Coordinates of C-alpha atoms in Angstrom, one line a residue:
Q174 CA -174.6 117.1 -27.9
L175 CA -176.1 119.7 -30.3
T176 CA -177.1 121.8 -27.3
G177 CA -173.7 121.7 -25.6
L178 CA -171.8 124.9 -24.9
M179 CA -168.1 124.5 -24.0
V180 CA -167.5 127.2 -21.4
A181 CA -163.9 126.0 -20.8
P182 CA -161.6 123.1 -22.0
G183 CA -163.3 120.0 -20.7
V184 CA -166.3 121.9 -19.3
T185 CA -169.4 121.6 -21.4
V186 CA -172.9 122.7 -20.2
Y187 CA -175.9 121.2 -21.9
A188 CA -179.5 122.3 -22.2
H189 CA -180.7 119.4 -20.1
D190 CA -178.3 120.5 -17.3
F191 CA -180.2 123.8 -17.0
F192 CA -183.6 122.0 -17.1
A193 CA -182.4 119.4 -14.5
I194 CA -181.2 122.3 -12.2
L195 CA -184.5 124.1 -12.6
I196 CA -186.6 121.0 -12.0
V197 CA -184.6 120.0 -8.8
T198 CA -184.5 123.6 -7.5
F199 CA -188.3 124.1 -8.0
F200 CA -189.0 120.7 -6.4
L201 CA -186.8 121.5 -3.3
A202 CA -188.2 125.0 -3.0
Q203 CA -191.8 123.7 -3.1
R204 CA -191.0 121.1 -0.4
L205 CA -189.4 123.7 1.8
Q206 CA -192.3 126.1 1.3
K207 CA -194.8 123.4 2.2
K208 CA -192.6 122.2 5.1
K209 CA -192.6 118.7 3.7
R210 CA -189.9 116.2 4.5
L211 CA -187.6 115.3 1.6
V212 CA -187.9 111.6 0.9
W213 CA -184.6 110.3 -0.5
G214 CA -185.7 106.7 -0.9
P215 CA -183.8 103.6 -0.1
L216 CA -180.7 104.7 -2.1
G217 CA -180.2 107.9 0.0
P218 CA -177.4 106.7 2.3
A219 CA -175.4 105.3 -0.6
I220 CA -175.8 108.4 -2.7
A221 CA -174.8 110.6 0.3
A222 CA -171.8 108.4 1.0
F223 CA -170.5 108.6 -2.6
I224 CA -170.9 112.4 -2.6
I225 CA -168.9 112.6 0.7
V226 CA -166.1 110.4 -0.6
D227 CA -165.9 112.6 -3.8
I228 CA -165.6 115.7 -1.7
L229 CA -162.9 114.1 0.4
S230 CA -161.0 113.1 -2.7
L231 CA -161.0 116.7 -3.8
L232 CA -159.9 118.0 -0.4
V233 CA -157.0 115.7 0.0
N234 CA -155.7 116.8 -3.5
I235 CA -156.3 120.5 -2.9
N236 CA -152.6 121.3 -3.3
A237 CA -152.0 119.0 -6.3
F238 CA -153.9 121.0 -8.9
A239 CA -154.7 124.5 -10.0
P240 CA -157.9 126.0 -8.7
D241 CA -159.6 125.8 -12.1
A242 CA -159.0 122.0 -12.2
L243 CA -160.5 121.5 -8.8
A244 CA -163.4 123.7 -9.7
Q245 CA -164.0 121.6 -12.8
G246 CA -164.1 118.5 -10.7
S247 CA -166.5 120.1 -8.3
L248 CA -168.8 121.1 -11.1
Y249 CA -168.8 117.4 -12.3
L250 CA -169.8 116.4 -8.8
V251 CA -172.6 119.0 -8.7
R252 CA -173.9 117.6 -12.0
W253 CA -173.9 114.0 -10.6
T254 CA -175.7 115.2 -7.5
I255 CA -178.4 117.0 -9.5
Y256 CA -178.9 113.9 -11.6
A257 CA -179.2 111.7 -8.5
L258 CA -181.7 114.1 -7.1
L259 CA -183.9 113.6 -10.1
S260 CA -184.8 110.2 -8.6
V261 CA -186.1 112.1 -5.6
V262 CA -188.1 114.4 -7.9
V263 CA -189.7 111.5 -9.7
L264 CA -190.5 109.7 -6.4
G265 CA -192.4 112.8 -5.2
S266 CA -193.6 114.0 -8.5
P267 CA -197.4 114.5 -9.2
L268 CA -196.8 113.0 -12.6
S269 CA -197.4 109.3 -12.9
G270 CA -194.6 106.8 -13.2
S271 CA -195.9 105.6 -16.5
L272 CA -195.7 109.2 -17.9
W273 CA -192.0 109.4 -16.9
L274 CA -191.3 106.1 -18.6
W275 CA -193.2 107.1 -21.7
G276 CA -191.1 110.2 -21.8
L277 CA -187.9 108.2 -21.7
Y278 CA -189.1 105.8 -24.3
L279 CA -190.2 108.5 -26.8
A280 CA -186.9 110.3 -26.2
G281 CA -185.0 107.1 -27.1
V282 CA -187.1 106.5 -30.2
G283 CA -186.6 110.1 -31.2
V284 CA -182.8 109.8 -30.9
A285 CA -183.0 106.6 -32.9
A286 CA -185.1 108.2 -35.7
A287 CA -182.7 111.1 -35.8
G288 CA -179.9 108.6 -36.1
L289 CA -181.5 107.0 -39.2
V290 CA -181.9 110.4 -40.8
Q291 CA -178.2 111.1 -39.9
Y292 CA -177.1 107.8 -41.4
V293 CA -178.6 108.7 -44.8
W294 CA -177.9 112.4 -45.0
Y295 CA -174.9 113.0 -42.7
P296 CA -172.9 109.7 -42.6
Y297 CA -169.5 111.3 -41.8
L298 CA -168.2 113.5 -38.9
R299 CA -165.0 114.4 -40.6
N300 CA -165.9 118.1 -40.8
L301 CA -166.1 118.1 -37.0
Y302 CA -162.8 116.4 -36.5
Y303 CA -161.2 119.7 -35.6
L304 CA -163.6 119.9 -32.6
G305 CA -162.3 116.6 -31.3
W306 CA -164.9 114.2 -32.7
D307 CA -164.0 110.9 -34.4
P308 CA -165.2 110.6 -38.1
H309 CA -167.4 107.5 -37.6
L310 CA -167.9 106.9 -41.3
G311 CA -170.9 104.9 -42.2
R312 CA -172.3 104.5 -38.7
V313 CA -175.2 105.8 -36.8
F314 CA -174.1 108.3 -34.1
S315 CA -177.2 110.4 -34.0
T316 CA -177.3 113.6 -31.9
F317 CA -174.8 112.0 -29.4
L318 CA -172.1 112.1 -32.1
D319 CA -170.8 108.8 -30.7
P320 CA -172.0 105.3 -31.9
N321 CA -171.0 103.5 -28.7
F322 CA -172.9 105.6 -26.2
V323 CA -175.9 106.1 -28.4
G324 CA -175.9 102.3 -29.0
L325 CA -176.4 101.8 -25.3
F326 CA -179.2 104.4 -25.3
F327 CA -181.0 102.4 -28.0
I328 CA -180.6 99.2 -26.0
L329 CA -182.2 100.8 -22.9
T330 CA -185.0 102.0 -25.2
L331 CA -185.6 98.5 -26.5
F332 CA -185.8 97.1 -22.9
L333 CA -188.2 99.8 -21.7
G334 CA -190.4 99.0 -24.7
V335 CA -191.0 95.6 -23.2
W336 CA -192.5 97.1 -20.1
L337 CA -194.7 99.4 -22.1
W338 CA -195.8 96.5 -24.3
K339 CA -196.9 94.6 -21.2
K340 CA -198.7 97.5 -19.6
F341 CA -200.3 99.3 -22.6
P342 CA -201.7 96.7 -25.1
R343 CA -203.6 99.4 -27.0
F344 CA -200.3 101.0 -28.0
H345 CA -198.8 97.8 -29.5
P346 CA -198.8 99.3 -33.1
L347 CA -196.9 102.3 -31.9
L348 CA -194.5 100.2 -29.9
V349 CA -193.8 97.9 -32.9
V350 CA -192.7 101.0 -34.9
G351 CA -190.7 102.3 -32.0
E352 CA -188.9 99.0 -31.3
G353 CA -188.2 98.6 -35.0
I354 CA -186.6 102.0 -35.3
S355 CA -184.5 101.5 -32.2
A356 CA -183.3 98.1 -33.3
L357 CA -182.4 99.3 -36.8
A358 CA -180.6 102.3 -35.4
L359 CA -178.7 100.0 -32.9
L360 CA -177.7 97.7 -35.8
L361 CA -176.3 100.6 -37.8
T362 CA -174.1 101.8 -35.0
F363 CA -171.7 98.9 -35.7
S364 CA -170.7 99.3 -32.1
R365 CA -169.2 96.0 -30.8
S366 CA -169.5 97.1 -27.2
S367 CA -173.2 97.8 -27.7
Y368 CA -173.7 94.4 -29.4
L369 CA -172.0 92.7 -26.5
T370 CA -174.2 94.7 -24.1
L371 CA -177.3 93.6 -26.0
I372 CA -176.4 90.0 -25.6
A373 CA -175.8 90.4 -21.9
G374 CA -179.1 92.3 -21.3
V375 CA -181.1 89.7 -23.3
L376 CA -179.5 86.9 -21.3
V377 CA -180.7 88.6 -18.1
F378 CA -184.2 88.7 -19.7
V379 CA -184.0 85.0 -20.4
G380 CA -182.8 84.2 -16.9
M381 CA -185.6 86.1 -15.3
T382 CA -188.5 85.3 -17.6
R383 CA -187.5 81.9 -19.2
Q384 CA -188.6 83.4 -22.6
W385 CA -185.6 81.9 -24.3
K386 CA -187.3 81.1 -27.6
Y387 CA -188.2 84.8 -28.3
A388 CA -184.7 85.9 -27.0
L389 CA -182.9 83.5 -29.3
L390 CA -185.1 84.5 -32.3
F391 CA -184.4 88.2 -31.7
L392 CA -180.7 87.7 -31.3
G393 CA -180.4 85.3 -34.2
L394 CA -182.2 87.7 -36.5
F395 CA -180.4 90.8 -35.3
F396 CA -176.9 89.3 -35.7
A397 CA -177.7 87.6 -39.0
I398 CA -178.5 91.1 -40.4
V399 CA -175.4 92.5 -38.8
F400 CA -173.1 90.0 -40.4
L401 CA -174.9 90.0 -43.8
F402 CA -175.0 93.8 -44.0
P403 CA -172.5 95.0 -46.6
K404 CA -169.5 96.7 -45.0
E405 CA -168.2 99.7 -46.8
G406 CA -165.6 101.1 -44.5
E407 CA -163.3 100.3 -41.6
G408 CA -165.8 101.7 -39.0
Q409 CA -168.3 99.0 -40.1
R410 CA -165.9 96.1 -39.8
L411 CA -166.5 94.1 -36.6
D412 CA -162.9 92.8 -36.7
R413 CA -161.3 96.2 -36.7
I414 CA -158.2 96.3 -34.6
V415 CA -157.2 99.9 -34.1
S416 CA -159.9 100.9 -31.7
S417 CA -159.3 97.7 -29.7
V418 CA -155.6 98.4 -29.3
A419 CA -156.4 102.0 -28.3
R420 CA -158.8 100.8 -25.6
V421 CA -156.2 98.4 -24.2
G422 CA -153.7 101.2 -24.1
N423 CA -156.3 103.4 -22.3
W424 CA -156.8 100.7 -19.7
Q425 CA -153.0 100.4 -19.1
R426 CA -152.6 104.1 -18.5
S427 CA -155.7 104.1 -16.3
V428 CA -154.3 101.3 -14.1
A429 CA -151.0 103.2 -13.8
L430 CA -152.8 106.4 -12.7
F431 CA -155.0 104.4 -10.2
S432 CA -151.9 102.8 -8.6
E433 CA -150.5 106.3 -7.9
A434 CA -153.3 107.2 -5.5
P435 CA -155.2 104.0 -4.7
V436 CA -157.0 105.0 -1.5
L437 CA -158.9 108.3 -2.3
G438 CA -157.7 108.8 -5.8
H439 CA -156.6 112.0 -7.5
G440 CA -159.8 113.9 -7.0
F441 CA -163.2 113.7 -8.5
N442 CA -163.1 114.6 -11.5
T443 CA -159.6 116.0 -12.2
L444 CA -158.8 113.5 -15.0
R445 CA -158.2 116.1 -17.8
A446 CA -155.7 118.0 -15.7
L447 CA -154.1 114.8 -14.4
Q448 CA -153.6 113.3 -17.8
T449 CA -152.3 116.5 -19.3
A450 CA -149.8 116.8 -16.5
R451 CA -148.7 113.1 -17.0
G452 CA -148.1 113.6 -20.7
P453 CA -150.4 111.2 -22.6
V454 CA -152.4 114.2 -23.9
Q455 CA -150.6 116.9 -25.9
E456 CA -151.5 120.4 -24.9
E457 CA -152.6 121.2 -28.5
D458 CA -155.0 118.3 -28.3
I459 CA -156.7 119.5 -25.1
I460 CA -160.0 120.2 -27.0
S461 CA -160.3 116.4 -27.8
R462 CA -163.5 114.9 -26.4
A463 CA -161.5 112.0 -25.0
A464 CA -158.5 113.8 -23.6
G465 CA -159.6 113.2 -20.0
G466 CA -161.4 110.0 -20.8
V467 CA -161.1 106.5 -19.3
D468 CA -162.7 103.6 -21.1
N469 CA -163.9 101.9 -18.0
S470 CA -166.2 103.3 -15.3
I471 CA -164.6 101.3 -12.5
L472 CA -161.2 102.5 -13.4
F473 CA -162.6 106.0 -13.7
I474 CA -163.9 105.8 -10.1
G475 CA -160.6 104.3 -8.9
I476 CA -158.5 107.0 -10.4
T477 CA -160.7 109.9 -9.2
A478 CA -162.0 108.5 -5.8
G479 CA -159.8 105.5 -5.1
I480 CA -160.7 102.1 -3.8
I481 CA -163.0 103.7 -1.2
G482 CA -164.9 105.3 -4.1
I483 CA -165.1 102.0 -5.9
L484 CA -166.5 100.3 -2.7
I485 CA -169.1 103.0 -2.1
Y486 CA -170.2 103.0 -5.7
G487 CA -170.4 99.2 -5.6
W488 CA -172.6 99.5 -2.6
L489 CA -174.8 102.0 -4.6
L490 CA -175.1 99.5 -7.5
L491 CA -175.9 96.7 -5.1
R492 CA -178.6 98.7 -3.5
M493 CA -180.0 99.5 -7.0
L494 CA -180.0 95.8 -7.8
Q495 CA -181.8 95.0 -4.5
L496 CA -184.3 97.7 -5.3
G497 CA -185.0 96.2 -8.7
L498 CA -185.5 92.7 -7.4
S499 CA -187.8 94.0 -4.6
V500 CA -190.1 95.7 -7.0
G501 CA -191.0 92.3 -8.5
K502 CA -193.6 91.8 -5.8
K503 CA -195.6 94.7 -7.4
D504 CA -194.5 94.7 -11.0
S505 CA -192.5 91.7 -12.3
T506 CA -192.0 93.2 -15.7
L507 CA -190.6 96.4 -14.3
R508 CA -188.2 94.2 -12.2
T509 CA -187.0 92.4 -15.2
V510 CA -186.5 95.6 -17.3
F511 CA -184.7 97.4 -14.4
V512 CA -182.3 94.5 -13.7
A513 CA -181.6 94.0 -17.4
T514 CA -181.0 97.8 -17.8
L515 CA -178.6 97.8 -14.8
A516 CA -176.8 94.8 -16.2
A517 CA -176.5 96.3 -19.6
V518 CA -175.1 99.6 -18.3
V519 CA -172.6 97.8 -16.0
V520 CA -171.4 95.6 -18.9
H521 CA -171.1 98.5 -21.3
S522 CA -169.3 100.5 -18.7
Q523 CA -166.4 98.0 -18.8
L524 CA -165.6 99.2 -22.3
N525 CA -166.8 102.8 -22.1
N526 CA -167.4 105.2 -19.2
S527 CA -171.1 104.7 -19.4
L528 CA -171.9 104.9 -15.7
F529 CA -171.0 108.6 -15.9
Y530 CA -172.2 109.5 -19.3
P531 CA -174.8 112.3 -18.8
W532 CA -177.7 110.9 -20.9
I533 CA -177.3 107.4 -19.4
M534 CA -177.2 108.8 -15.9
L535 CA -180.4 110.7 -16.6
W536 CA -182.1 107.6 -17.8
I537 CA -180.9 105.5 -14.8
W538 CA -181.9 108.0 -12.1
I539 CA -185.4 108.6 -13.6
L540 CA -185.9 104.9 -13.8
V541 CA -184.7 104.5 -10.2
G542 CA -187.3 107.1 -9.2
V543 CA -190.1 105.2 -10.9
V544 CA -189.0 101.9 -9.2
C545 CA -189.0 103.7 -5.8
R546 CA -192.5 105.1 -6.3
T547 CA -193.8 101.7 -7.4
L548 CA -192.4 100.1 -4.2
T549 CA -194.1 102.7 -2.1
S550 CA -197.4 102.5 -4.0
G551 CA -200.3 100.7 -2.5
T552 CA -201.2 98.9 -5.7
S553 CA -199.6 96.4 -8.1
R554 CA -199.9 99.0 -10.9
G555 CA -197.8 101.4 -8.9
A556 CA -195.7 102.6 -11.9
G557 CA -198.9 103.7 -13.6
R558 CA -200.0 105.9 -10.7

């Protein structure tokens, strides 16, 4: 978030957006110059179908919004497409799959370490309240400035560490430190949605590996510390009610908006303009980071792209799951990590719009690219090639 530049209300451009565009553009130009065919991988049809549905959703609502609102939705779709293309870049990249995964892991540990520093030296976001951020007193929010989303980021880091532990025994000391930092940072987010997600992801691990003893030991120790940790403020209380009530209210408004245009939605992503027009968001609060937000990714898709969008995205998720299960023939650990990661994101997305959160999307699409290149590799150590 620290690199974000708000170019208009609801339109923020980040440093990683520029880098992603440069990487994808360079890759496509190189392919074109060498006259090489672009390999989309097994998810290509589902990705293309979702893009087409989103374009149609904007076209059918072209007279319902001002040009700037439609342009904002189009930019959001461009961002999603660029992120999806990163999986194609990873698939055709000269860099090894293991290098991409190490990059993700070190980024996750870095964000966790920054979160621990923030927890000690900058435990309160009240001075940024005027910019639309919640205070989050006494919680790790790190450079994301949000404990819920960064909590999921830490979970994905912990899961990926399992694959690295299996593949790189010589780095076990480094991984012990990295996993410890990530687990501690996750604990200090006091994010109930992230805690629930952790349980769901670990259960997937147990179901796929039968390592229930280690899983129960980890969960038991983690939650023992959570409940025994001294609570100093409302944000650290696990029985806090205000945020739960707010989330239920958010779901109710979202269902009402979905029911207004259930087939192709109101246009992808015109939520800020839509909610401002309907009245839940006051004009003076338009800078709020959640003014156009929906606390459920399925409802987000339904409102913006309708039931058709939900079905197409469901197909995309199903293809991802099939992809993850298929890679088990070459790398069983990668299969488990990928399926647990997908399950974690889907569970978390029922309480937050995680499926469309930029840093989570980047993580998922890079991981998808590594899984695809592992499947197409001629060796069982495909991710390391």
